[in-house]
CSV table of C-alpha atoms and ligand atoms in Angstrom, one decimal:
chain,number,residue,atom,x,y,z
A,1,UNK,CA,-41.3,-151.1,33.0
A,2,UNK,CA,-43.3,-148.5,31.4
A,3,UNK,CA,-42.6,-145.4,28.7
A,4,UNK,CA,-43.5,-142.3,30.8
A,5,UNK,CA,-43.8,-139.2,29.5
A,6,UNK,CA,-42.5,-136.3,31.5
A,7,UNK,CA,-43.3,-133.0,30.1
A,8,UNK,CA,-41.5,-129.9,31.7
A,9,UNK,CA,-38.8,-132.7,32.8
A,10,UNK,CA,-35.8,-130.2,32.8
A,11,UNK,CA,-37.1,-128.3,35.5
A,12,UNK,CA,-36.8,-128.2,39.1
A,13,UNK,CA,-39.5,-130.7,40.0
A,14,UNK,CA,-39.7,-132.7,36.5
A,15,UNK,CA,-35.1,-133.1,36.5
A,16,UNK,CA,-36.0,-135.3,40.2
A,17,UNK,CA,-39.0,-136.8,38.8
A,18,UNK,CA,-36.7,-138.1,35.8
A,19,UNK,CA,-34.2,-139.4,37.8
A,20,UNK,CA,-36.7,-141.2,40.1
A,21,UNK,CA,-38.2,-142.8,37.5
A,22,UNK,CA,-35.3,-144.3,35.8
A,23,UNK,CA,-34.1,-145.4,39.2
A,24,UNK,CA,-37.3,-147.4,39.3
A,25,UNK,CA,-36.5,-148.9,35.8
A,26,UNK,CA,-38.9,-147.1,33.8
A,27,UNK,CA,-37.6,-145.6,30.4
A,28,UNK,CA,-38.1,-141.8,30.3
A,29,UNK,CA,-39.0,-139.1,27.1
A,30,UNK,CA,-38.3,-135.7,29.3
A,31,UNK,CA,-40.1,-133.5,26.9
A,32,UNK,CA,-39.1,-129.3,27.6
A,33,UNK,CA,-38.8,-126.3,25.8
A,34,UNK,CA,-35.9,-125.0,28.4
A,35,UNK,CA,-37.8,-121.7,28.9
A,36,UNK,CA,-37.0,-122.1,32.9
A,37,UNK,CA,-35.7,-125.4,32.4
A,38,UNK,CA,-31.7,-126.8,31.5
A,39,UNK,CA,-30.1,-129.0,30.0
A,40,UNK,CA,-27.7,-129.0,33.4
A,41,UNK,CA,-30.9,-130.3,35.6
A,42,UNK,CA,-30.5,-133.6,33.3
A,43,UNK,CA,-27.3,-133.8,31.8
A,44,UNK,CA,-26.6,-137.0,34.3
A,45,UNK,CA,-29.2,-138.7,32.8
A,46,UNK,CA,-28.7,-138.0,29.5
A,47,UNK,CA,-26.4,-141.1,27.7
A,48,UNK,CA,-28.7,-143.5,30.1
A,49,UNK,CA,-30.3,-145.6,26.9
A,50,UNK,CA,-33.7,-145.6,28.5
A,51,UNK,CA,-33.7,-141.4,28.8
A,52,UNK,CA,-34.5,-139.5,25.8
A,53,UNK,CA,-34.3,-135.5,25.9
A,54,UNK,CA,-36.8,-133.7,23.4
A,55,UNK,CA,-37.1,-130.0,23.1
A,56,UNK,CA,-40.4,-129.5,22.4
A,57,UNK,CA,-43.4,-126.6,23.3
A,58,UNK,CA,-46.8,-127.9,24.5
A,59,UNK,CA,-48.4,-125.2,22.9
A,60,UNK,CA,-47.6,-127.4,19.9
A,61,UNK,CA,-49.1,-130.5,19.3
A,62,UNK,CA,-46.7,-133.7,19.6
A,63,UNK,CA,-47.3,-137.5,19.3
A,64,UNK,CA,-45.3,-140.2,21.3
A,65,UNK,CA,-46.1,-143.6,21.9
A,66,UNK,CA,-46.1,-143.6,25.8
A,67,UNK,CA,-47.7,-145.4,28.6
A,68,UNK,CA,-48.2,-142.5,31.4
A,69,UNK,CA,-47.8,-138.8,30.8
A,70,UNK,CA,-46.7,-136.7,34.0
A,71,UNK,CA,-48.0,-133.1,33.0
A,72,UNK,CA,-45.4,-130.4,34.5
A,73,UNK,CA,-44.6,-128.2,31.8
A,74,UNK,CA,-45.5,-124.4,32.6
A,75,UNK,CA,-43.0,-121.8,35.0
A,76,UNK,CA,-44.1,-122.2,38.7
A,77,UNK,CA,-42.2,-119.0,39.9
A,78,UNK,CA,-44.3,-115.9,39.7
A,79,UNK,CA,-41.2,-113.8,38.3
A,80,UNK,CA,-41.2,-116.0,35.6
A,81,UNK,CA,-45.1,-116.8,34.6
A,82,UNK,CA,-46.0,-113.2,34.9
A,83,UNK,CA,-43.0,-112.3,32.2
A,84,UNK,CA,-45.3,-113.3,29.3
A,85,UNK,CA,-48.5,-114.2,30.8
A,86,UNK,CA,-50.4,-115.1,27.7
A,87,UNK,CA,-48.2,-117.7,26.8
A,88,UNK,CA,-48.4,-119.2,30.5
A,89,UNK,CA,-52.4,-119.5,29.7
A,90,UNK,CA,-51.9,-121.4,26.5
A,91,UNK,CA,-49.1,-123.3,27.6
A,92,UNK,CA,-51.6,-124.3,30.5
A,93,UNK,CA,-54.4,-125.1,28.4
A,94,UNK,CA,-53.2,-126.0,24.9
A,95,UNK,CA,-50.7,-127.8,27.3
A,96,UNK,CA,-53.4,-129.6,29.1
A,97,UNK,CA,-55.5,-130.3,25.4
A,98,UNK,CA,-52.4,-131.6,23.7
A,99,UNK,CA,-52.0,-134.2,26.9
A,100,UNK,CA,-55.0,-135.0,27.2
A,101,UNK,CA,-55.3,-135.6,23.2
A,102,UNK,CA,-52.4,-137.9,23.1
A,103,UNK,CA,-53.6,-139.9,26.2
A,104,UNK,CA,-56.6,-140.8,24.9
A,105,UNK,CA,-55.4,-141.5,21.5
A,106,UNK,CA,-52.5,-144.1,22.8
A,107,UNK,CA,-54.9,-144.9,25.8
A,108,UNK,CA,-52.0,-143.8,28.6
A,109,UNK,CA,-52.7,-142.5,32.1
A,110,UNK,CA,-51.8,-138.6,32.1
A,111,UNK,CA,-50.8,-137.0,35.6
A,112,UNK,CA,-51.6,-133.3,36.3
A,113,UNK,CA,-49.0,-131.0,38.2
A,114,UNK,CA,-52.1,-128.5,39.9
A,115,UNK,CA,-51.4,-126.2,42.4
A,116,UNK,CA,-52.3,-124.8,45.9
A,117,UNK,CA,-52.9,-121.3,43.6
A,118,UNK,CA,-56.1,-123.0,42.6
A,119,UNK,CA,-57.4,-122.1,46.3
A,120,UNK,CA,-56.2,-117.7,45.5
A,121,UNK,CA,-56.0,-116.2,48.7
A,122,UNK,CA,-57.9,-119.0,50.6
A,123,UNK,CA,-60.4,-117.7,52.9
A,124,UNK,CA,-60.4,-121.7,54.7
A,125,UNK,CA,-57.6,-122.7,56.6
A,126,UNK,CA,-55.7,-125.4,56.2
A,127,UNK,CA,-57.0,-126.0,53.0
A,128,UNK,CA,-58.6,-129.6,51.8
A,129,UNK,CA,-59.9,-130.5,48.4
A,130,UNK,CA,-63.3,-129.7,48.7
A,131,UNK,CA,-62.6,-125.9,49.2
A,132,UNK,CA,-63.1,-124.2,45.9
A,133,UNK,CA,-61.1,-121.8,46.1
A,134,UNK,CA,-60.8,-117.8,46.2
A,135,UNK,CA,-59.0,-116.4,43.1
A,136,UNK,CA,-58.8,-113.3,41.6
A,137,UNK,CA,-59.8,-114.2,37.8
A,138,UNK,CA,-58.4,-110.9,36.1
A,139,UNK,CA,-54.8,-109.9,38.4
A,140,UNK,CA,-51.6,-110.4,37.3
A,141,UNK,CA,-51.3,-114.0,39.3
A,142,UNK,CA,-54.6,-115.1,36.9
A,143,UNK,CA,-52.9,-116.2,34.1
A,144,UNK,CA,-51.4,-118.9,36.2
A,145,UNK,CA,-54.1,-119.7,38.8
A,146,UNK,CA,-57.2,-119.8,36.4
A,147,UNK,CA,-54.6,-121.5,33.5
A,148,UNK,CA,-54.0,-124.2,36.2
A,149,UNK,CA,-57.7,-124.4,37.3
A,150,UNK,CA,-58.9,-124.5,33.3
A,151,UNK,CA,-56.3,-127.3,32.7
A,152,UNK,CA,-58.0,-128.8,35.9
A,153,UNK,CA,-61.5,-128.8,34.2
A,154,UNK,CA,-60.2,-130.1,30.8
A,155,UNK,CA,-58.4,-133.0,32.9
A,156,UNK,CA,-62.1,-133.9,34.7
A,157,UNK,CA,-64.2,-133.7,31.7
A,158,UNK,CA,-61.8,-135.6,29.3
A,159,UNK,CA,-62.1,-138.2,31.8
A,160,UNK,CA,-66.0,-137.9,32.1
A,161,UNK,CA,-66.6,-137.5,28.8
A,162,UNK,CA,-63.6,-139.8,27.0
A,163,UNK,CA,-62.9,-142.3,29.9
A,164,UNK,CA,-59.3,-141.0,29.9
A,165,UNK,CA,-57.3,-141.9,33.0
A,166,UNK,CA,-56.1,-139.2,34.6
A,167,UNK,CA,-55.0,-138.3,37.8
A,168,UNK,CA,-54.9,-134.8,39.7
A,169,UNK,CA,-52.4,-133.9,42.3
A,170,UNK,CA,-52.3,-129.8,43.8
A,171,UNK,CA,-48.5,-129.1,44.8
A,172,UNK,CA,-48.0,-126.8,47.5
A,173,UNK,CA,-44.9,-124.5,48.0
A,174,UNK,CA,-41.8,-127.0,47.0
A,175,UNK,CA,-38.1,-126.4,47.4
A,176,UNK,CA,-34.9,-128.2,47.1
A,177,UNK,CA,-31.8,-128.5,45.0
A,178,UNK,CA,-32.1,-127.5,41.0
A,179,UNK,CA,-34.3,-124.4,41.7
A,180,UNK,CA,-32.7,-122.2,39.7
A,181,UNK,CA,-30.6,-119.4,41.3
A,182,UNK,CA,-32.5,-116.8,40.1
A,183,UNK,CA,-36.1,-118.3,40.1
A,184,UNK,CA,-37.5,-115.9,42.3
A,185,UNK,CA,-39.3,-117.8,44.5
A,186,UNK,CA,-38.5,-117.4,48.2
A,187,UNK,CA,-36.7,-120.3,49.4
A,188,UNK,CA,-33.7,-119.9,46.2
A,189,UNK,CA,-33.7,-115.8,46.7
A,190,UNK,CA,-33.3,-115.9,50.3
A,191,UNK,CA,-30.6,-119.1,50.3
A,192,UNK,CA,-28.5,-116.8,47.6
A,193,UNK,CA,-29.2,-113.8,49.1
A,194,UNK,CA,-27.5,-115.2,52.2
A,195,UNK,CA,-24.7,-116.6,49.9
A,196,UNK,CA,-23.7,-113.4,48.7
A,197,UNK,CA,-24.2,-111.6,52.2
A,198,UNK,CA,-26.9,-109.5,50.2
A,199,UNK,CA,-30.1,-108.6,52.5
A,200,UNK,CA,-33.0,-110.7,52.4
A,201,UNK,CA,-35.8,-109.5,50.3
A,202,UNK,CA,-38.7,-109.7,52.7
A,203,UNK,CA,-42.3,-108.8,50.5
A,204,UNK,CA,-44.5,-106.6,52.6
A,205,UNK,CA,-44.2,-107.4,56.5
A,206,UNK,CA,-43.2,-110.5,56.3
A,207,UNK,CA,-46.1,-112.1,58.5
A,208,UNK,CA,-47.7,-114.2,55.4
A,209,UNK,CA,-47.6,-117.9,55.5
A,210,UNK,CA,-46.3,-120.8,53.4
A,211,UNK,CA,-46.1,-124.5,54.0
A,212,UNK,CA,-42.5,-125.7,52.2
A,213,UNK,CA,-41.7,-129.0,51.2
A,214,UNK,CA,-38.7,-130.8,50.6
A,215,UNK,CA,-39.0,-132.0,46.4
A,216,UNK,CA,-38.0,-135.9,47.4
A,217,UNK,CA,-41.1,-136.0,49.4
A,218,UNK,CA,-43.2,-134.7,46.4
A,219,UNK,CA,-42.0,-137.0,43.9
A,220,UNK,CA,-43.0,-139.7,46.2
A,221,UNK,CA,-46.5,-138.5,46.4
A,222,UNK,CA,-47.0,-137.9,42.6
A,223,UNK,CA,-45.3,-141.3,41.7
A,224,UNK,CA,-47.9,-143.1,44.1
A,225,UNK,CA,-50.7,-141.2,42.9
A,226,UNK,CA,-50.1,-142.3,39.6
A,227,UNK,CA,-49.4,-146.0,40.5
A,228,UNK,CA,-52.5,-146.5,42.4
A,229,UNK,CA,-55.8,-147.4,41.0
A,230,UNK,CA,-59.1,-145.8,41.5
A,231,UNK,CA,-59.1,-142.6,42.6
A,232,UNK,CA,-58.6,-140.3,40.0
A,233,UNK,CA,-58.2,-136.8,42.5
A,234,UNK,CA,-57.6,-134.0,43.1
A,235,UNK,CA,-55.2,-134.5,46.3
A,236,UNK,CA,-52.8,-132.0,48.2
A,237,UNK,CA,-49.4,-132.8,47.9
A,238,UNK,CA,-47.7,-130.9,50.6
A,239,UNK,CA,-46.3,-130.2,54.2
A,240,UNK,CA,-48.3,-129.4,56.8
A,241,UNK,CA,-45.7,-127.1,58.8
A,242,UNK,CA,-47.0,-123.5,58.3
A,243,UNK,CA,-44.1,-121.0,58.4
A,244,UNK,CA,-44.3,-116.7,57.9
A,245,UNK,CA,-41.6,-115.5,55.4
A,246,UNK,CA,-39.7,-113.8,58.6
A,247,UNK,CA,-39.5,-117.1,60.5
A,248,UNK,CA,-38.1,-118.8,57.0
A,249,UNK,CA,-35.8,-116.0,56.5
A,250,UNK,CA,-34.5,-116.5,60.3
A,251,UNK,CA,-33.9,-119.7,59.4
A,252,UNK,CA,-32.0,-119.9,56.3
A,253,UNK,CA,-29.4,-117.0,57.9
A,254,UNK,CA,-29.0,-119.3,61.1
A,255,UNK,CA,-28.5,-122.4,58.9
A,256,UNK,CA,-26.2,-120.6,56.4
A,257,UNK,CA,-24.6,-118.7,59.2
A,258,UNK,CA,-25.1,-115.6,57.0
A,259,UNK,CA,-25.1,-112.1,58.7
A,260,UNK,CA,-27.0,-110.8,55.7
A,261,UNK,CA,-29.7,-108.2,56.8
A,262,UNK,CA,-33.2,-108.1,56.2
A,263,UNK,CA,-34.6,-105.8,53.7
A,264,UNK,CA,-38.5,-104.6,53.3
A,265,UNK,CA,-40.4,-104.5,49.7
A,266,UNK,CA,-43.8,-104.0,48.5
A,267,UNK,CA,-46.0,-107.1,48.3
A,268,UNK,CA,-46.4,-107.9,45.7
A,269,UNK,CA,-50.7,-107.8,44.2
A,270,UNK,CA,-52.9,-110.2,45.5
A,271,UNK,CA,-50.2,-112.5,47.1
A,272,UNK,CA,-52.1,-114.8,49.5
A,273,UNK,CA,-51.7,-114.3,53.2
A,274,UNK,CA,-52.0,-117.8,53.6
A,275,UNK,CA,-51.4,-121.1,52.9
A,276,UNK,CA,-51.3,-124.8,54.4
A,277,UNK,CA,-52.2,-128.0,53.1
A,278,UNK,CA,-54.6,-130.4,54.6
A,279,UNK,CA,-53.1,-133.6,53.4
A,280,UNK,CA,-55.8,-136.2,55.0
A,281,UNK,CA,-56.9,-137.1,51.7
A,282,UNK,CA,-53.4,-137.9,50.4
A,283,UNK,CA,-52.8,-139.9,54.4
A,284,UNK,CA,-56.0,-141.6,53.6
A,285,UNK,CA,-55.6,-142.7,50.0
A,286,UNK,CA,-51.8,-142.9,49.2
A,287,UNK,CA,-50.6,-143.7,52.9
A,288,UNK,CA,-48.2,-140.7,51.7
A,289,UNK,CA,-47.1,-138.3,54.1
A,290,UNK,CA,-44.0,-135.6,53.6
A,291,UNK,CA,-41.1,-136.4,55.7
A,292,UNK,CA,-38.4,-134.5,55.4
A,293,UNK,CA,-38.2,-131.5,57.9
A,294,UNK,CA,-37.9,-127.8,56.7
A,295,UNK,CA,-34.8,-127.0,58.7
A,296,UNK,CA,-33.1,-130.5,56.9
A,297,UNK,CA,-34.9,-129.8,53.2
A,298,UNK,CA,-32.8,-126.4,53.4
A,299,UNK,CA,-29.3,-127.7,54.7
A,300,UNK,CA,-29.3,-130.1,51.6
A,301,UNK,CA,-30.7,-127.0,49.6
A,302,UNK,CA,-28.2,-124.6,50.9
A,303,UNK,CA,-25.2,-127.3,50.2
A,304,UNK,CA,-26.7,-127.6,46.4
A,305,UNK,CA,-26.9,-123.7,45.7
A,306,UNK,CA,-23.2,-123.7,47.6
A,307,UNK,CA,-21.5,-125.8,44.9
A,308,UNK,CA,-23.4,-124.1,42.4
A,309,UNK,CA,-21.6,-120.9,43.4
A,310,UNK,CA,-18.2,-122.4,44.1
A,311,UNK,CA,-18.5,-123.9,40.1
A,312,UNK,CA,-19.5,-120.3,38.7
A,313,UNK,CA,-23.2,-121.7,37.9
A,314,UNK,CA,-24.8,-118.8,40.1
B,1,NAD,P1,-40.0,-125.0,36.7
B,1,NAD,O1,-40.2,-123.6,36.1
B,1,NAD,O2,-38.6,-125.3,37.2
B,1,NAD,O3,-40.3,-126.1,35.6
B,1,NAD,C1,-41.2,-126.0,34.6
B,1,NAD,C2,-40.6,-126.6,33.3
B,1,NAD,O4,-41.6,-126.5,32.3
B,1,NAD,C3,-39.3,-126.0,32.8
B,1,NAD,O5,-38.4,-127.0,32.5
B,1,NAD,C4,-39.8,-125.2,31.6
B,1,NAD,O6,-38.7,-125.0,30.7
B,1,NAD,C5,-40.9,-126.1,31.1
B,1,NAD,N1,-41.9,-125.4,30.3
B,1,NAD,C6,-42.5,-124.2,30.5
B,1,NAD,N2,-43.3,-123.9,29.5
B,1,NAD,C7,-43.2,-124.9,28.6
B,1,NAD,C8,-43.8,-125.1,27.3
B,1,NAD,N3,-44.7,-124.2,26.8
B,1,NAD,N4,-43.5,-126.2,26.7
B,1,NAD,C9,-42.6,-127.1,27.2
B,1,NAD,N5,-42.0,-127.0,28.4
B,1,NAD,C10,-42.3,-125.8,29.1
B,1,NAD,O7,-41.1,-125.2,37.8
B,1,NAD,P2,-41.3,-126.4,38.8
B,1,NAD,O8,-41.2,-125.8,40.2
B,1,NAD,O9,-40.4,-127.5,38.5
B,1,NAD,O10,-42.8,-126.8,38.5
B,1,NAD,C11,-43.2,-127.9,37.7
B,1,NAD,C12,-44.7,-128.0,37.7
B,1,NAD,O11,-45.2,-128.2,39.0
B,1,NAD,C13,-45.4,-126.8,37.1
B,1,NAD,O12,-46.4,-127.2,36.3
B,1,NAD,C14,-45.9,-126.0,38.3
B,1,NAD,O13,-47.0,-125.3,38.0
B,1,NAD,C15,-46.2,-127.2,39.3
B,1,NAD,N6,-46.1,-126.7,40.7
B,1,NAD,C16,-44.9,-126.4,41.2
B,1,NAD,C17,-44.9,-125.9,42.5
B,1,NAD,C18,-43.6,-125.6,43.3
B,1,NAD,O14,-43.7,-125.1,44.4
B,1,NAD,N7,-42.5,-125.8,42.7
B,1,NAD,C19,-46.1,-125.7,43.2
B,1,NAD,C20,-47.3,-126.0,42.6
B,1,NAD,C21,-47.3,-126.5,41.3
B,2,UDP,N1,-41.4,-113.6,49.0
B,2,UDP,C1,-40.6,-112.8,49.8
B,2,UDP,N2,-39.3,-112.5,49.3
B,2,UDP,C2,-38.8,-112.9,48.1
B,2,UDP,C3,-39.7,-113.8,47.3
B,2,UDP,C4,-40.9,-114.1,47.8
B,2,UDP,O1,-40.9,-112.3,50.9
B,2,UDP,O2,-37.7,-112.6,47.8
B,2,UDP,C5,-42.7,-113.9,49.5
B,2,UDP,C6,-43.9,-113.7,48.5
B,2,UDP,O3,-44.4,-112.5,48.6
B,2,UDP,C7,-44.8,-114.8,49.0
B,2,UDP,C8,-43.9,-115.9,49.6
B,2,UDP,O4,-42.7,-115.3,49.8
B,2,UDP,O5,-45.6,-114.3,50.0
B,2,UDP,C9,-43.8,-117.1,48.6
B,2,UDP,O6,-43.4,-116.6,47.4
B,2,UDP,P1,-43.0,-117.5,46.1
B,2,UDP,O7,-42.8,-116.6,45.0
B,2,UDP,O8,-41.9,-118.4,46.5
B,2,UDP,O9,-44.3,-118.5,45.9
B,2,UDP,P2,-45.9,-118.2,45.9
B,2,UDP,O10,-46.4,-119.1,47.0
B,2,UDP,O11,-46.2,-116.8,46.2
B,2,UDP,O12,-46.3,-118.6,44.5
């Protein structure tokens, strides 16, 4: 049993990755400061002795005696990081330094939630590792990509230069049950949309791609990247199954039965056209591969945002 550390642990990602790890018997400080997080995402867990709820800001320093530090805290939805962008670059570097900080003072192994935005508007496709990316270092998605790929150099050279133990994982487009209604990202606007027989927001013609996976097969892969020794990163966590926003939105009316229109906006500024994961590295290293289907990920997803509605929580 170890103390883990999950910071940004009311989320949507970091409420699953709680739970899993208290499944596996570990005890759990989920560390938030509920600015797209809830106390609803972990009010199960809370009166479980080994889970401990702290509000907190990681733009603050904080000290806890912990064993392993899964880094998750900053908004993932572009609605939301762009609301105050300046405070999603410090919370993704002073974040990153206060982490990084407390895992080498209490000698833990610290876990960093990257993303597929360190790659921009990839000009390689699929994308692997190596590829360095193509990202627009002054637009309105910047604070987020270049705060992610800053945190990613302060993760490397704190292990280069202070031996810390840390590991890298890049997360690619994830869905699945406590998204919040209103997130903005496409899978949660499209499922509500269809909910409330409101037309599906479409962004530009619809052709861009995204690869979606289910959050269960996600947690997977960041709980075996931490738990294995030796290879430090970065590796793509993701599905390979490349889908345009007009095929997702076809499927989320056929699976919801919804006969909700579709409804053209602008795209949004520098929104890549593309985007798949090349997960050989993960196959290789972690013998991880996603395995829940997209058309299954959104039929548990769709059930989830149901009962939210039927309860009044959307
Ligand atoms: P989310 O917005 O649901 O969760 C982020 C959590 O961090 C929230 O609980 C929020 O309240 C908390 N938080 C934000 N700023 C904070 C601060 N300054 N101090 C303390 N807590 C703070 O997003 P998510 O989808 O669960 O994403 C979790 C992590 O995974 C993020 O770091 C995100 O960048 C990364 N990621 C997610 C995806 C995805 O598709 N969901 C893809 C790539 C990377
Ligand atoms: N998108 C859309 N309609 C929406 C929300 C998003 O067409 O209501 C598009 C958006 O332009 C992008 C893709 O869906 O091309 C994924 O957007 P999201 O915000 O989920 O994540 P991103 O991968 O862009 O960070």
């Amino acid at each position: 049993m170890a103390r883990v550390l999950v910071t940004g642990g009311a989320g949507f990602i970091g409420s699953h990755l709680c739970r899993r790890l208290l499944a596996d018997g570990h005890e759990v400080l989920c560390l938030d400061n509920f600015f797209t997080g809830r106390k609803r995402n972990v009010e199960a867990l809370v009166g479980n002795p080994r889970f401990e709820l702290i509000r907190h800001d990681v733009v603050e320093p904080f000290m806890l005696e912990v064993d392993r530090i899964y880094n998750l805290a900053c908004p993932a939805s572009p609605v939301h990081y762009q609301y105050n962008p300046v405070k999603t670059v410090k919370t993704s570097v002073l974040g990153a330094i206060h982490v990084l900080g407390l895992a080498k003072r209490v000698r833990a192994r610290v876990l960093q939630a990257s993303t597929s935005e360190v790659y921009g508007d990839p000009a390689v496709h699929p994308q692997p590792e190596s590829y360095w990316g193509h990202v627009n270092p002054n637009g309105p998605r910047s604070c987020y990509d270049e705060g992610k790929r800053v945190a990613e150099t302060l993760f490397f050279d704190y292990h280069r230069q202070n031996g810390v133990d840390i590991r890298v994982v890049r997360i690619f487009n994830t869905y699945g049950p406590m998204m919040l209604p209103d997130d903005g990202r496409v899978v949660s606007n499209f499922i509500m949309q269809a909910l409330k027989g409101a037309p599906l927001t479409i962004y530009g013609e619809g052709k861009q791609t995204r690869s979606f996976q289910y959050v269960d097969d996600l947690v997977t892969g960041m709980v075996k990247m931490m738990e294995q020794d030796g290879f430090v990163g970065p590796v793509n966590l993701g599905n390979p199954g490349e889908f345009t926003m007009l095929e997702l939105a076809q499927k989320v009316l056929q699976l919801s039965g919804s006969s909700s229109k579709l409804e053209h906006r602008p795209l949004p500024p520098d929104d890549p056209r593309q985007r798949r994961p090349d997960i050989s590295v993960a196959r290789q290293r972690l013998g991880w591969e996603p395995r829940v289907p997209l058309e299954e990920g959104l039929v548990r997803t769709l059930e989830y945002f149901r009962k939210q509605v039927a309860e009044g929580h959307a």
